[in-house]
Short mmCIF file of C-alpha atoms in Angstrom, two decimals:
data_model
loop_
_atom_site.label_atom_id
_atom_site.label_comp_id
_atom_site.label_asym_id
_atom_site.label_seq_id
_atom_site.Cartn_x
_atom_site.Cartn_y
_atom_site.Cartn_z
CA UNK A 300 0.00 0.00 0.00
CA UNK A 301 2.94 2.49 0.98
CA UNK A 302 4.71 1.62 -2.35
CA UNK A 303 1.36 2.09 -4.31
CA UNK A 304 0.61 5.57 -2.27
CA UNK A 305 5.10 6.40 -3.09
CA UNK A 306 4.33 5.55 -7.14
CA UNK A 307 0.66 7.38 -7.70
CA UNK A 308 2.81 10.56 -5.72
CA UNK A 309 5.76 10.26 -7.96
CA UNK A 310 3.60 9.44 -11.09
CA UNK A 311 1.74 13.29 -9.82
CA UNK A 312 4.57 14.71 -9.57
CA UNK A 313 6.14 13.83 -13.41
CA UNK A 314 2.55 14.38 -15.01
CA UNK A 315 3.60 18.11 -15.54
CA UNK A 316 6.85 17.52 -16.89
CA UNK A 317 4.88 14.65 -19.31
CA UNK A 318 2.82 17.82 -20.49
CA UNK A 319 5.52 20.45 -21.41
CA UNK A 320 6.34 19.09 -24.44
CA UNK A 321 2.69 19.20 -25.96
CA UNK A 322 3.03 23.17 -24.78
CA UNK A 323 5.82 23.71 -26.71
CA UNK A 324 4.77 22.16 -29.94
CA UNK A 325 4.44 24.88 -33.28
CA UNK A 326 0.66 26.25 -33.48
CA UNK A 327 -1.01 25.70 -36.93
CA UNK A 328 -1.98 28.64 -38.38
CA UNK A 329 -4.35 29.32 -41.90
CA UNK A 330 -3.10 32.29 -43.77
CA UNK A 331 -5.79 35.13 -43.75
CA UNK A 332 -6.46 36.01 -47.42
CA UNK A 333 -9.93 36.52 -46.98
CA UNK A 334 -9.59 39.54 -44.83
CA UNK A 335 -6.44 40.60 -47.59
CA UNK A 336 -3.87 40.37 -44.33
CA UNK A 337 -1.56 38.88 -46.88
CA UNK A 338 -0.19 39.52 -50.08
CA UNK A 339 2.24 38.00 -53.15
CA UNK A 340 3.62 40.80 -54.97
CA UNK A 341 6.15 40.31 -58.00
CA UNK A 342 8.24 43.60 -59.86
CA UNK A 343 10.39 42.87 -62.77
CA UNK A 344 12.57 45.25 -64.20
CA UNK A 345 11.64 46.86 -67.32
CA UNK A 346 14.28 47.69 -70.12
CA UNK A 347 16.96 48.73 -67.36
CA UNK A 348 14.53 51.60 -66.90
CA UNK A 349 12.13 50.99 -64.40
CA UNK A 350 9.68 48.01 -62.72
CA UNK A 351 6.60 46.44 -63.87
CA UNK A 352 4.60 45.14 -60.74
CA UNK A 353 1.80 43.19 -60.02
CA UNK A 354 0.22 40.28 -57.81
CA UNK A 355 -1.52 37.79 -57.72
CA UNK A 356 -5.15 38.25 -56.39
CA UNK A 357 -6.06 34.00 -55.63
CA UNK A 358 -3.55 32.02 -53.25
CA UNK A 359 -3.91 30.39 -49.71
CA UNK A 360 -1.86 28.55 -47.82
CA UNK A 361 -1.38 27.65 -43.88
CA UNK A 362 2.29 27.43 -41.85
CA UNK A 363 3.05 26.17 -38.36
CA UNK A 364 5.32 27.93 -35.96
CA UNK A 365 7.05 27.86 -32.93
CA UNK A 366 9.07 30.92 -31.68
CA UNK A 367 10.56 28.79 -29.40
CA UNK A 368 11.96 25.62 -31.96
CA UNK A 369 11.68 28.34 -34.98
CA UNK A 370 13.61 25.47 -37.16
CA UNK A 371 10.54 23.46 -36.62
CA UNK A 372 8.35 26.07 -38.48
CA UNK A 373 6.51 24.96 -42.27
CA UNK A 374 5.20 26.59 -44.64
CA UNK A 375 2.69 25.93 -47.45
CA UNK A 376 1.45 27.85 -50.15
CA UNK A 377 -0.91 27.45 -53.62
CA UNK A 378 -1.06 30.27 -55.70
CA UNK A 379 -3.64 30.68 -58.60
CA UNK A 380 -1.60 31.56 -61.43
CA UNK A 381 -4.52 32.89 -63.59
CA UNK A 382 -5.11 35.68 -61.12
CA UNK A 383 -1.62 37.23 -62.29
CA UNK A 384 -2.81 41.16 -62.36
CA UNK A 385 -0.35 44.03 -63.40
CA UNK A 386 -3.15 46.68 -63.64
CA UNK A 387 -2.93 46.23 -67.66
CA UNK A 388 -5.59 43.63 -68.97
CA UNK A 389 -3.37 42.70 -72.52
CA UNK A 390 -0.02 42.53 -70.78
CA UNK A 391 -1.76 40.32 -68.28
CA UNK A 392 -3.42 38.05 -71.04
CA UNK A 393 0.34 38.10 -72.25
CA UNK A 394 1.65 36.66 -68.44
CA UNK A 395 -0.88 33.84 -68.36
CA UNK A 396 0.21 32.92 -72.39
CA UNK A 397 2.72 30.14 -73.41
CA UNK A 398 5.53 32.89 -73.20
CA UNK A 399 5.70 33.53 -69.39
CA UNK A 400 3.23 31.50 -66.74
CA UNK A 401 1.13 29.55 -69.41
CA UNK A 402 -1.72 29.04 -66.77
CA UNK A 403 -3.60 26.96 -69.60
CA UNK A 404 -1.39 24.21 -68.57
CA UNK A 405 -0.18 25.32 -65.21
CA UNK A 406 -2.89 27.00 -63.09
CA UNK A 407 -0.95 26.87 -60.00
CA UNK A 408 1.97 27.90 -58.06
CA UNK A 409 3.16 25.98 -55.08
CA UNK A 410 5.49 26.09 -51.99
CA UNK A 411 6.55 23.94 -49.76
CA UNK A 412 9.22 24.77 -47.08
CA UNK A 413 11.68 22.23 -46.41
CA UNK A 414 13.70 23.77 -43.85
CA UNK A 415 13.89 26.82 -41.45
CA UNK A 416 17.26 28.51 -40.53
CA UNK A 417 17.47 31.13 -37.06
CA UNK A 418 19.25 34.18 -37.85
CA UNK A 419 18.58 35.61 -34.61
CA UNK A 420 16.46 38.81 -33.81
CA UNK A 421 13.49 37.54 -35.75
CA UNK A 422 15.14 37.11 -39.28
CA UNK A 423 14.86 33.81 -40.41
CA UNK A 424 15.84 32.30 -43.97
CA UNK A 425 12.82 30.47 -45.13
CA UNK A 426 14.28 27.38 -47.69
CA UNK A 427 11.86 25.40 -49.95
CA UNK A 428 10.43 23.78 -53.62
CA UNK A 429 8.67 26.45 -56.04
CA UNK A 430 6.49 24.52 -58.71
CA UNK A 431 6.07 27.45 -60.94
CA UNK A 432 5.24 26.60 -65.05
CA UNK A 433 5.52 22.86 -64.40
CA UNK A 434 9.38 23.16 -63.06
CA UNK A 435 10.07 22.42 -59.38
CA UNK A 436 13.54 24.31 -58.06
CA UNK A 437 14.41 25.43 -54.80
CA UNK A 438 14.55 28.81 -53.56
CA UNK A 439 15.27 30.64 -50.33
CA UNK A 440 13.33 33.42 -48.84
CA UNK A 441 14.61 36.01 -46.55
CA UNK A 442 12.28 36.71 -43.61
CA UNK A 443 11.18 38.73 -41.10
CA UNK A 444 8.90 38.09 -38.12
CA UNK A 445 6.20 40.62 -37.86
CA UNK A 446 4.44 40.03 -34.34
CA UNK A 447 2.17 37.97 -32.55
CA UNK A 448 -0.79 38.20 -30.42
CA UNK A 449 -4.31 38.24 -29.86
CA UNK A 450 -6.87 39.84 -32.35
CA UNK A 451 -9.81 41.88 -31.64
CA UNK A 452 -12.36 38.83 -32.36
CA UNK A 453 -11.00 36.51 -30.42
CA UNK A 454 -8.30 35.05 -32.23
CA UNK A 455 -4.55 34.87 -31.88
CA UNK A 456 -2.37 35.76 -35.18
CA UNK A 457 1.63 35.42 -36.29
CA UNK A 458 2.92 37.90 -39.32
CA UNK A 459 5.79 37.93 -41.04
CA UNK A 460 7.10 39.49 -44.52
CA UNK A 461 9.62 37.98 -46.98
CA UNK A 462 11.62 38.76 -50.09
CA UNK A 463 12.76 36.18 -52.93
CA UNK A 464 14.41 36.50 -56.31
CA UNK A 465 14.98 33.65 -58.94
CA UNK A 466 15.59 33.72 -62.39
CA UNK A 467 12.72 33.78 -64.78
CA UNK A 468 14.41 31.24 -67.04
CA UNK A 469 15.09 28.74 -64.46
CA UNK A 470 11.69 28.32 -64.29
CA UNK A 471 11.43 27.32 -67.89
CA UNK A 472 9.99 31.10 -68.71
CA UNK A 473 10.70 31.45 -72.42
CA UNK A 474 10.31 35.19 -72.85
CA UNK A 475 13.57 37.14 -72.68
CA UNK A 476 13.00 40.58 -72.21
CA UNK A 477 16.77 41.16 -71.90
CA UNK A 478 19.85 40.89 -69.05
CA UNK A 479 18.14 43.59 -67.07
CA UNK A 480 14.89 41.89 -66.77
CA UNK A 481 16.08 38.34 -66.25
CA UNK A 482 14.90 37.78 -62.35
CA UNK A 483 12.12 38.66 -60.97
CA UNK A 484 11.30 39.72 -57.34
CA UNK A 485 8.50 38.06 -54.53
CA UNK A 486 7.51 40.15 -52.08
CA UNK A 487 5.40 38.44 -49.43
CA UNK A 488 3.41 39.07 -46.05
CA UNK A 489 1.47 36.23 -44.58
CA UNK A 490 -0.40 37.17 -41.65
CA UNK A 491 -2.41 33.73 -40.58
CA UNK A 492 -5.05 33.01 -37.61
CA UNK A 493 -4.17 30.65 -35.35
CA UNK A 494 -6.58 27.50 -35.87
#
């Protein structure tokens, strides 16, 4: 009976330490597109002159995170390609032809992180697959966390913001529109709502 009473008091006593782990796990969060708290933004240079910038409009996507195991973070991320808008109707029929994202055949975009490095003081380097035009290459992302917290319905939300460039070609992109307009440039913020 003593050993039985010793064992339930020591099994008590580790039941907390049993239960930090599950605390610590990364939250699951759904990025928040339909309030447009995120945004994919792309500029390419023009000529050597100046940018041509757009977005797309359709993409979703959810990422887990942990600010205390940030390595353990993921990300995830399906972009409609056919929602490509540059604030020009014909150059954007042009982007969804056979010469740039040819969305007849390849609707979507996709992203998938593979790993998460800690550059201290809330700059990460986000590394992962892009499936853009049927190719699959990996790219890295430089990012930033935003914040955390609760939100005024109830909810509890993680931002950050991100950059990326990659070369159009590697992407099998057939138009060349010359050296100066060879990459072009992501810009991201994903603000999601903790599920």
């Amino acid at each position: 009976m003593k050993k039985q009473l010793i064992a339930g008091l020591i099994g008590s006593a580790l039941l907390p330490l049993t239960l930090l782990p599950m605390t610590a796990n990364a939250a699951d969060y759904v990025i928040d597109t339909q309030g447009a708290h995120a945004s994919i933004q792309f500029k390419v240079n023009h000529l050597g002159y100046s940018f041509v910038a757009g977005r797309f409009n359709d993409f979703g996507g959810n990422f887990s995170y942990n600010a205390d195991k940030i390595t353990d973070s993921k990300v995830n991320v399906s972009i409609n390609t056919t929602s490509v808008d540059s604030n020009h109707a014909e150059r954007d029929k042009h982007l969804r032809g056979s010469d740039f994202l040819n969305t007849g055949k390849f609707p979507k975009a996709e992203f998938t992180s593979t790993g998460v490095e800690d550059k201290g003081n809330g700059q990460i380097v986000l590394n992962g697959n892009l499936t853009l035009n049927g190719v699959t290459k990996p790219i890295a992302i430089d990012a930033e966390f935003i914040g955390e917290g609760k939100d005024p319905w109830g909810g509890y939300r993680a931002g950050f913001a991100g950059t990326t460039e990659f070369a159009m070609k590697d992407f099998g992109i057939k138009m060349d529109l010359g050296p100066a307009s060879a990459n072009v440039t992501l810009d991201l913020i994903v603000e999601g709502i903790k599920q």
